[in-house]
Amino acid sequence: EDEFELHKELFDELGIKKENSGVCNGEWGGSGPVIYSMNPSTGKILASITTASKADVDSAIDAARKAQHLWRSVPTPVRGHIVREIGEALREKKLALAKLISLEVGKILAEAEGEVQEFIDMTDIALGLSRSMPGQVLPSERSKHLILEQWHPLGCVGVITAFNFPHAVYGWNSSLAFVCGNSVVWKPALSTSLVALATTKIVHSVLERNNYPTSLAALLCGAGEVGEAVSKDRRVDLVSFTGSTAIGRKVGVWAQERFGRVLLELGGNNACIVMDDANIELAVRGILFSAVGTSGQRCTTTRRLFVQQGVYDIFMEHLTHAYKQVRIGNPLDKGTIYGPLHNHSAVSRFQKTMEEIKRAGGAILHGGKVVDGPGLFVQPTIVRMDPTAEIVQRETFAPILYAAKFKDLSEAIQLNNAVPQGLSSSIFTSDVRALFEFIGPNGSDCGIVNVNVPTSGAEVGAAFGGEKETGGGREAGSDAWKQYCRRSTTTINFGDDLPLAQGIAFHH
Ligand code: NAD
């Protein structure tokens, strides 16, 4: 039984049919296997998608490169206007897109709307950048010389995305890639192909009415082998990969082996530290959102919680009380704050991890079970656990929070930094010394270091990403745009002499 008819109005608005082409190289098509997209809240099929074959990967990259040759000579502020129009088109379809994200991913509508808003915000950043993209003029040591540094378009950018942010991550990458003069070839997660289709159609509507080729925003729906083909292709100048550390490790090697550029946004294992002097109510609210939001399937989800010994008992009492109020249900219903897991393997990973936790001596403080019913629901879970246990070092992409007690700040920082991942971290305190210690050079080793703000919920204005096994990449705001450019350094001589750098004498 399929759910297509049930959501037909929404699908019509977004140009989704019962059977869809999942490949666009300027024209829609696809000659790979047909797959089905599922609603994780019901376990039922939404629609089918034809995925990409090897030949489709080849033709999409070829078409994207050709389109980029035209696009790179369009003035940057004109490119900025195209990206601005993409933002306008997204504003018009914001609710419809959010509903589709909710349906296909399983995240609640409010978070899905936030995801579309992130893409819109990125188009604003890109628009501003299009009028202000800086270069440098540097002084030369030689008389009547000047040095310039410019940022030029890089070429073709491959964007491989994870299921949990099926729209925003493409937005971060494509807004900057386009404004910097590149074409984009997108390989979305297989299970979020409908979101990718709807998003691409909106981008294409803007390109078409401005007479630019839609192959600038090529789409290759497909499984891992399509991502592998994109990563290994010499014609893809930058591979921007968002996903698990295990796959990212391979993608990174494939891209670097051919001297392609790579931007990696991989797994996290994020901790919140609650000090004795913290505002407990604020910390509970923040950590609840960060641990339970998106059903524990954000890269920045709080997975580890360290509470100072003086407030441990009272804090855990408040937190478990808050967990009891979490309304589980259909993510499209108002009032639901917690939806299903995304797929069957996530549910079985949750179950396996719970068994492992019990064997390792963890004490379940809340949840721990799979919820009966057709959808893929599991209980949001808190476990008291030895923070050095092997299982705590891994990212289990499910709503499991490991809690532990600590004595002093230096122990908490040591615990925070003791895992292989380095994405996000947070401290709740009202002590300025603890605050600055945590955000300083001897503090958290993560890319995101928050104070009285939990680990998830970043804004697009700043750079986003993490260290160590999180991959080291930075996306979104700040100077992340530079990664979508190639830098050229130019020395100009406006004199009649030829002095050499470093005072080298070279007379003949
Ligand atoms: P995943 O690694 O399973 O898949 C990510 C993407 O890689 C998908 O498009 C997938 O089809 C593709 N892929 C699979 N095999 C491939 C291969 N051999 N070669 C190339 N591509 C291949 O991840 P997921 O389950 O979709 O997402 C969850 C993971 O993503 C978590 O680890 C999470 O922390 C991470 N994530 C990180 C960030 C970040 O910004 N750091 C953001 C979102 C998600």
XYZ file of C-alpha atoms and ligand atoms in Angstrom:
552
model
C 0.000 0.000 0.000
C 1.355 3.438 -0.833
C 0.744 6.813 0.699
C 1.068 8.763 -2.489
C -2.638 9.561 -2.807
C -2.828 10.722 0.790
C -0.269 13.475 0.169
C -1.085 14.122 -3.479
C -1.822 17.806 -3.009
C 1.543 18.394 -1.362
C 3.357 16.360 -4.007
C 1.607 18.280 -6.788
C 2.765 21.560 -5.299
C 6.363 20.315 -5.292
C 6.298 18.572 -8.673
C 6.605 15.053 -7.277
C 4.912 12.206 -9.110
C 4.225 8.638 -8.174
C 7.179 7.607 -10.348
C 10.044 10.080 -10.628
C 13.288 10.531 -12.502
C 16.041 11.029 -9.975
C 18.709 12.237 -12.360
C 19.161 15.597 -14.023
C 22.078 16.440 -16.279
C 20.205 19.308 -17.900
C 17.426 16.901 -18.768
C 15.533 14.644 -16.402
C 16.135 10.931 -16.771
C 18.075 8.120 -15.174
C 18.929 4.573 -16.123
C 19.882 3.058 -12.750
C 17.756 0.948 -10.403
C 14.316 2.120 -9.246
C 14.010 2.691 -5.498
C 11.128 3.536 -3.167
C 10.992 6.317 -0.630
C 9.327 5.486 2.690
C 7.559 7.450 5.407
C 9.282 6.386 8.662
C 6.227 7.325 10.752
C 4.107 4.676 9.038
C 6.586 2.418 7.267
C 4.646 2.962 4.022
C 5.874 3.868 0.556
C 5.574 7.468 -0.671
C 6.803 7.317 -4.291
C 9.427 5.723 -6.538
C 12.606 7.228 -7.970
C 14.800 6.075 -10.842
C 18.407 6.418 -9.697
C 21.640 7.115 -11.569
C 23.735 4.617 -13.508
C 27.490 4.986 -14.161
C 26.628 6.559 -17.521
C 24.363 9.088 -15.801
C 27.170 10.092 -13.413
C 29.417 10.628 -16.390
C 26.936 12.733 -18.364
C 25.868 14.838 -15.362
C 29.456 15.762 -14.489
C 30.198 16.494 -18.119
C 27.139 18.746 -18.438
C 27.872 20.481 -15.121
C 31.421 21.279 -16.229
C 30.248 22.717 -19.531
C 27.639 24.858 -17.772
C 30.296 26.127 -15.370
C 32.367 27.515 -18.257
C 29.501 29.873 -18.990
C 28.625 30.586 -15.348
C 32.153 31.517 -14.267
C 32.173 34.584 -16.515
C 28.825 35.864 -15.216
C 29.699 38.779 -12.855
C 29.631 37.744 -9.214
C 26.863 40.210 -8.188
C 24.699 38.851 -11.039
C 25.283 35.341 -9.737
C 24.301 36.686 -6.338
C 20.939 37.794 -7.738
C 20.265 34.297 -9.039
C 20.988 32.868 -5.592
C 18.755 35.556 -4.085
C 15.947 34.422 -6.399
C 16.488 30.857 -5.220
C 15.958 32.182 -1.694
C 12.727 33.905 -2.777
C 11.467 30.732 -4.438
C 12.230 28.782 -1.257
C 10.337 31.336 0.843
C 7.256 30.733 -1.305
C 7.451 26.975 -0.868
C 8.766 26.909 2.681
C 5.827 25.148 4.311
C 5.387 22.608 1.518
C 9.088 21.758 1.561
C 9.044 21.460 5.343
C 6.103 19.068 5.186
C 7.957 16.921 2.681
C 11.085 16.888 4.880
C 8.910 15.889 7.818
C 7.282 13.099 5.798
C 10.424 11.630 4.311
C 12.939 12.122 7.161
C 10.622 11.881 10.159
C 11.725 15.114 11.860
C 9.038 17.331 13.398
C 7.538 20.094 11.280
C 9.056 22.938 13.346
C 12.551 21.543 12.813
C 11.820 20.885 9.143
C 10.753 24.532 8.712
C 13.983 25.513 10.433
C 15.876 23.488 7.878
C 14.313 25.352 4.950
C 14.995 28.615 6.779
C 18.681 27.637 6.982
C 18.877 27.337 3.207
C 17.107 30.715 2.864
C 19.542 32.293 5.338
C 22.455 30.885 3.346
C 21.144 32.515 0.172
C 21.229 35.829 2.079
C 24.859 35.214 3.066
C 25.713 34.340 -0.527
C 23.964 37.477 -1.813
C 25.977 39.674 0.544
C 29.160 37.889 -0.406
C 28.445 38.513 -4.081
C 28.899 42.246 -3.478
C 31.743 42.001 -1.018
C 33.856 38.969 -1.879
C 37.273 40.214 -0.900
C 40.672 39.713 -2.400
C 43.900 41.237 -1.101
C 46.436 43.789 -2.210
C 49.760 43.104 -0.505
C 52.887 45.221 -0.355
C 55.850 44.052 -2.393
C 59.479 44.242 -1.220
C 60.389 45.320 -4.737
C 60.139 48.895 -5.933
C 57.203 49.624 -8.279
C 55.683 46.214 -7.692
C 52.337 45.172 -6.250
C 50.947 41.809 -5.186
C 47.313 40.792 -5.666
C 45.438 37.818 -4.383
C 42.167 36.880 -6.091
C 39.552 34.185 -5.524
C 38.315 32.581 -8.733
C 35.662 29.935 -9.368
C 36.962 26.446 -8.654
C 34.933 24.436 -11.200
C 32.564 21.579 -10.482
C 31.594 20.871 -6.856
C 30.314 17.422 -5.882
C 27.976 17.560 -2.884
C 27.200 14.290 -1.101
C 24.677 14.673 1.712
C 23.360 12.732 4.711
C 19.709 11.821 5.338
C 19.285 13.932 8.469
C 19.636 17.369 6.843
C 18.500 16.507 3.323
C 17.814 20.128 2.329
C 19.940 22.506 4.447
C 23.317 20.880 3.772
C 22.734 21.228 0.032
C 21.770 24.833 0.775
C 25.008 25.561 2.638
C 27.082 24.137 -0.174
C 25.176 25.190 -3.251
C 24.553 28.817 -2.209
C 28.285 29.408 -1.774
C 29.314 27.204 -4.689
C 26.987 29.055 -7.087
C 27.890 32.535 -5.959
C 31.584 31.647 -6.240
C 30.997 30.640 -9.880
C 30.814 26.859 -9.714
C 28.420 24.214 -10.895
C 27.152 21.603 -8.445
C 26.549 17.884 -8.816
C 24.418 16.672 -5.916
C 24.296 13.100 -4.650
C 21.709 13.075 -1.836
C 21.108 10.227 0.625
C 19.099 7.556 -1.159
C 16.309 7.610 1.408
C 15.730 11.363 1.031
C 15.553 11.455 -2.746
C 12.134 13.169 -2.807
C 13.423 16.151 -0.808
C 16.354 16.355 -3.221
C 14.002 16.274 -6.212
C 11.713 18.982 -4.845
C 14.678 21.182 -3.876
C 16.355 20.761 -7.266
C 13.122 21.612 -9.087
C 12.905 24.905 -7.218
C 16.528 25.767 -8.064
C 15.878 24.827 -11.697
C 12.786 27.039 -11.915
C 15.028 30.017 -11.131
C 17.781 28.972 -13.547
C 15.278 28.371 -16.343
C 13.498 31.697 -16.091
C 16.891 33.418 -16.202
C 18.036 31.312 -19.181
C 20.845 29.477 -17.460
C 21.361 25.749 -18.033
C 19.864 23.553 -15.320
C 22.947 21.332 -15.543
C 24.537 23.944 -13.246
C 22.550 22.156 -10.534
C 22.852 18.530 -11.586
C 21.198 15.807 -9.524
C 22.258 12.181 -9.137
C 19.954 10.239 -6.849
C 21.463 6.899 -5.959
C 23.156 4.705 -3.413
C 26.743 4.645 -2.186
C 28.269 3.595 -5.503
C 27.027 6.818 -7.116
C 28.761 8.782 -4.337
C 31.894 6.720 -4.865
C 31.885 7.457 -8.604
C 31.508 11.194 -7.907
C 34.319 11.122 -5.316
C 36.730 9.378 -7.669
C 35.988 11.489 -10.740
C 38.854 13.800 -11.704
C 36.422 16.308 -13.182
C 34.961 17.012 -9.734
C 37.199 19.722 -8.288
C 35.822 19.652 -4.742
C 33.989 16.835 -3.003
C 31.948 18.178 -0.115
C 30.859 15.162 1.894
C 28.479 15.112 4.867
C 27.899 11.777 6.530
C 29.435 9.129 8.727
C 33.115 9.012 9.637
C 33.407 5.498 8.152
C 32.334 6.612 4.655
C 34.006 10.021 4.919
C 37.343 8.351 5.601
C 37.096 6.565 2.251
C 35.749 9.554 0.322
C 38.596 11.689 1.668
C 41.226 9.252 0.428
C 39.593 8.827 -2.990
C 39.423 12.577 -3.548
C 42.936 13.286 -2.271
C 44.483 10.427 -4.234
C 43.620 12.312 -7.396
C 44.505 15.673 -5.778
C 40.883 16.737 -5.736
C 39.797 18.931 -2.863
C 37.705 17.564 -0.086
C 35.499 19.067 2.597
C 34.420 16.597 5.279
C 31.560 17.057 7.759
C 31.457 13.761 9.630
C 30.145 12.241 12.839
C 30.081 13.880 16.255
C 30.060 12.657 19.839
C 29.090 15.864 21.545
C 29.164 16.558 25.259
C 27.475 19.046 27.559
C 29.113 19.934 30.871
C 26.916 21.192 33.715
C 28.816 22.945 36.511
C 27.547 23.265 40.088
C 26.913 26.987 39.506
C 24.860 26.508 36.311
C 21.335 27.791 35.802
C 19.736 24.374 36.137
C 16.425 25.186 34.496
C 18.119 26.684 31.459
C 20.532 23.742 31.206
C 17.686 21.206 31.372
C 15.789 22.953 28.578
C 18.875 23.289 26.414
C 20.035 19.725 26.888
C 16.550 18.327 26.317
C 16.369 20.056 22.918
C 19.889 19.066 22.030
C 19.634 15.396 23.075
C 16.073 14.643 21.963
C 15.623 17.008 18.982
C 15.470 15.256 15.590
C 15.194 12.078 17.702
C 18.910 12.175 18.433
C 19.774 12.224 14.731
C 21.626 15.500 14.429
C 25.378 15.452 13.946
C 25.445 17.910 16.877
C 23.079 15.911 19.122
C 24.189 15.858 22.765
C 25.307 12.270 23.313
C 27.365 12.679 26.510
C 26.420 14.607 29.636
C 28.842 15.434 32.448
C 27.302 16.892 35.603
C 29.351 18.198 38.521
C 28.895 16.177 41.694
C 27.191 18.936 43.727
C 24.176 19.148 41.406
C 24.230 15.710 39.802
C 21.236 14.248 41.650
C 18.983 17.268 41.383
C 19.927 17.878 37.760
C 19.234 14.285 36.705
C 15.912 14.402 38.525
C 14.887 17.497 36.546
C 16.143 16.076 33.272
C 14.371 12.718 33.587
C 11.224 14.613 34.547
C 11.556 16.653 31.346
C 12.085 13.465 29.297
C 8.789 12.116 30.674
C 6.953 15.091 29.137
C 8.312 14.467 25.620
C 5.374 13.939 23.289
C 6.132 11.161 20.811
C 4.061 11.026 17.652
C 3.481 11.902 14.039
C 6.079 14.587 13.227
C 3.512 16.504 11.185
C 1.158 16.929 14.148
C 1.371 20.132 16.144
C 2.432 19.338 19.683
C 4.703 16.452 18.714
C 8.287 17.205 19.650
C 9.714 13.805 18.944
C 9.283 11.719 15.792
C 10.500 8.334 14.591
C 13.983 7.175 13.702
C 14.687 7.397 10.006
C 15.117 3.757 8.995
C 15.000 0.156 10.165
C 18.743 -0.129 10.589
C 18.708 2.845 12.979
C 16.161 1.003 15.116
C 18.234 -2.165 15.182
C 21.378 -0.182 16.002
C 19.465 1.380 18.895
C 18.452 -2.088 20.133
C 21.960 -3.515 19.800
C 23.423 -0.543 21.623
C 20.919 -0.933 24.463
C 21.970 -4.575 24.860
C 25.615 -3.581 24.857
C 24.903 -0.890 27.461
C 23.324 -3.445 29.777
C 26.257 -5.828 29.358
C 28.685 -2.987 30.103
C 26.874 -2.182 33.364
C 24.992 0.952 32.292
C 21.930 1.950 34.345
C 18.899 3.044 32.314
C 17.441 6.186 33.877
C 14.778 6.733 31.216
C 13.528 4.969 28.066
C 15.555 2.220 26.469
C 12.830 0.485 24.482
C 11.475 0.339 20.966
C 7.885 1.630 20.820
C 5.359 -0.877 19.440
C 3.490 0.114 16.313
C 3.966 0.539 12.611
C 6.351 3.518 12.690
C 10.045 3.428 13.605
C 9.749 4.907 17.095
C 12.136 4.336 20.003
C 12.031 5.929 23.447
C 14.352 8.845 24.113
C 16.876 7.334 26.482
C 19.176 8.373 29.324
C 21.763 5.956 30.666
C 24.162 6.388 33.556
C 27.391 5.063 32.158
C 31.124 4.959 32.799
C 32.281 7.654 30.351
C 35.402 5.667 29.476
C 33.366 2.634 28.307
C 34.122 1.688 24.714
C 30.538 2.214 23.605
C 30.584 5.855 24.743
C 33.475 6.573 22.379
C 31.293 5.788 19.346
C 28.566 7.830 17.691
C 25.348 5.785 17.819
C 22.957 7.764 15.642
C 19.986 7.391 17.996
C 18.561 9.267 21.015
C 20.795 7.772 23.710
C 22.319 10.160 26.248
C 25.196 8.864 28.407
C 25.341 10.636 31.772
C 28.220 10.720 34.274
C 29.317 12.672 37.346
C 32.579 14.639 37.597
C 34.571 16.423 40.322
C 36.160 19.501 38.774
C 36.456 21.426 35.524
C 39.753 19.893 34.462
C 38.279 16.407 34.714
C 35.242 17.533 32.693
C 37.430 19.027 29.952
C 39.550 15.889 29.875
C 36.394 13.769 29.449
C 35.014 16.134 26.799
C 38.187 15.752 24.735
C 38.711 12.032 25.278
C 36.735 10.798 22.254
C 37.913 10.486 18.623
C 35.282 12.961 17.319
C 35.512 16.746 17.685
C 32.326 18.423 16.474
C 30.393 20.239 19.203
C 30.676 20.850 22.941
C 29.043 22.999 25.558
C 29.380 24.196 29.134
C 26.651 25.471 31.436
C 28.156 27.754 34.066
C 27.949 31.245 35.531
C 31.653 31.344 36.443
C 33.715 33.469 34.040
C 36.888 31.543 34.856
C 35.308 28.213 33.873
C 33.820 29.827 30.762
C 37.129 31.200 29.464
C 39.040 28.075 30.419
C 36.575 25.988 28.399
C 36.668 28.190 25.279
C 40.437 28.754 25.516
C 43.435 26.817 24.181
C 43.377 24.353 27.085
C 39.642 23.833 26.835
C 37.365 21.982 24.455
C 39.078 20.616 21.338
C 35.892 20.791 19.234
C 34.987 23.013 16.276
C 31.936 24.284 18.152
C 32.432 25.394 21.775
C 29.239 26.805 23.317
C 28.492 28.464 26.657
C 25.025 28.213 28.213
C 23.828 27.063 24.802
C 23.665 23.333 24.084
C 25.627 21.477 21.414
C 23.067 21.691 18.605
C 21.215 24.515 16.898
C 23.949 26.521 15.136
C 23.327 29.678 13.092
C 24.607 29.928 9.529
C 26.641 33.116 10.025
C 29.581 31.312 11.604
C 31.709 28.469 10.305
C 30.274 25.030 11.054
C 32.282 21.829 11.441
C 34.602 19.892 13.661
C 38.056 18.507 14.329
C 39.604 15.039 14.544
C 37.355 12.288 13.151
C 34.665 14.869 12.375
C 36.852 15.616 9.368
C 38.113 19.180 9.840
C 35.821 20.820 7.267
C 33.959 24.097 7.784
C 30.771 25.058 6.003
C 28.184 27.858 6.020
C 29.303 31.375 7.036
C 32.574 33.071 8.034
C 35.267 32.348 5.423
C 33.923 28.926 4.390
C 33.321 30.334 0.883
C 37.050 30.233 0.168
C 36.891 26.461 -0.161
C 34.703 26.848 -3.240
C 37.342 29.023 -4.919
C 40.814 28.701 -6.284
C 43.243 31.368 -5.148
C 45.602 33.103 -7.532
C 48.538 35.274 -6.532
C 49.700 37.925 -8.993
C 52.841 40.066 -8.821
C 52.634 43.165 -11.014
C 55.667 45.185 -12.068
C 54.792 48.736 -13.099
C 58.416 49.922 -13.326
C 61.209 49.662 -15.912
C 63.533 47.557 -13.819
C 63.498 43.856 -12.848
C 64.525 43.559 -9.198
C 64.347 39.985 -7.878
C 62.746 38.837 -4.643
C 65.056 38.086 -1.707
C 67.566 40.492 -3.328
C 68.913 37.751 -5.595
C 71.521 38.969 -8.051
C 71.201 37.262 -11.427
C 73.313 39.219 -13.920
C 74.392 37.958 -17.302
P 26.181 7.915 5.604
O 27.641 8.043 5.773
O 25.579 6.557 5.666
O 25.742 8.520 4.195
C 26.094 9.822 3.792
C 26.098 9.912 2.278
O 27.149 9.095 1.764
C 24.827 9.393 1.612
O 24.524 10.222 0.506
C 25.235 8.022 1.142
O 24.472 7.518 0.062
C 26.657 8.264 0.724
N 27.498 7.078 0.610
C 27.307 5.851 1.154
N 28.311 5.029 0.799
C 29.154 5.747 0.031
C 30.380 5.457 -0.629
N 30.944 4.248 -0.540
N 30.989 6.442 -1.313
C 30.451 7.683 -1.369
N 29.288 8.008 -0.788
C 28.643 7.051 -0.101
O 25.495 8.884 6.678
P 23.952 9.062 7.037
O 23.479 7.873 7.796
O 23.172 9.498 5.844
O 24.023 10.319 8.012
C 24.365 10.243 9.347
C 25.812 10.611 9.583
O 26.103 11.873 9.026
C 26.146 10.744 11.063
O 27.408 10.189 11.300
C 26.176 12.243 11.287
O 26.932 12.670 12.385
C 26.751 12.709 9.998
N 26.431 14.110 9.762
C 27.414 15.036 9.925
C 27.140 16.382 9.734
C 28.192 17.430 9.936
O 27.975 18.542 9.491
N 29.311 17.144 10.571
C 25.851 16.783 9.366
C 24.876 15.821 9.184
C 25.183 14.482 9.389
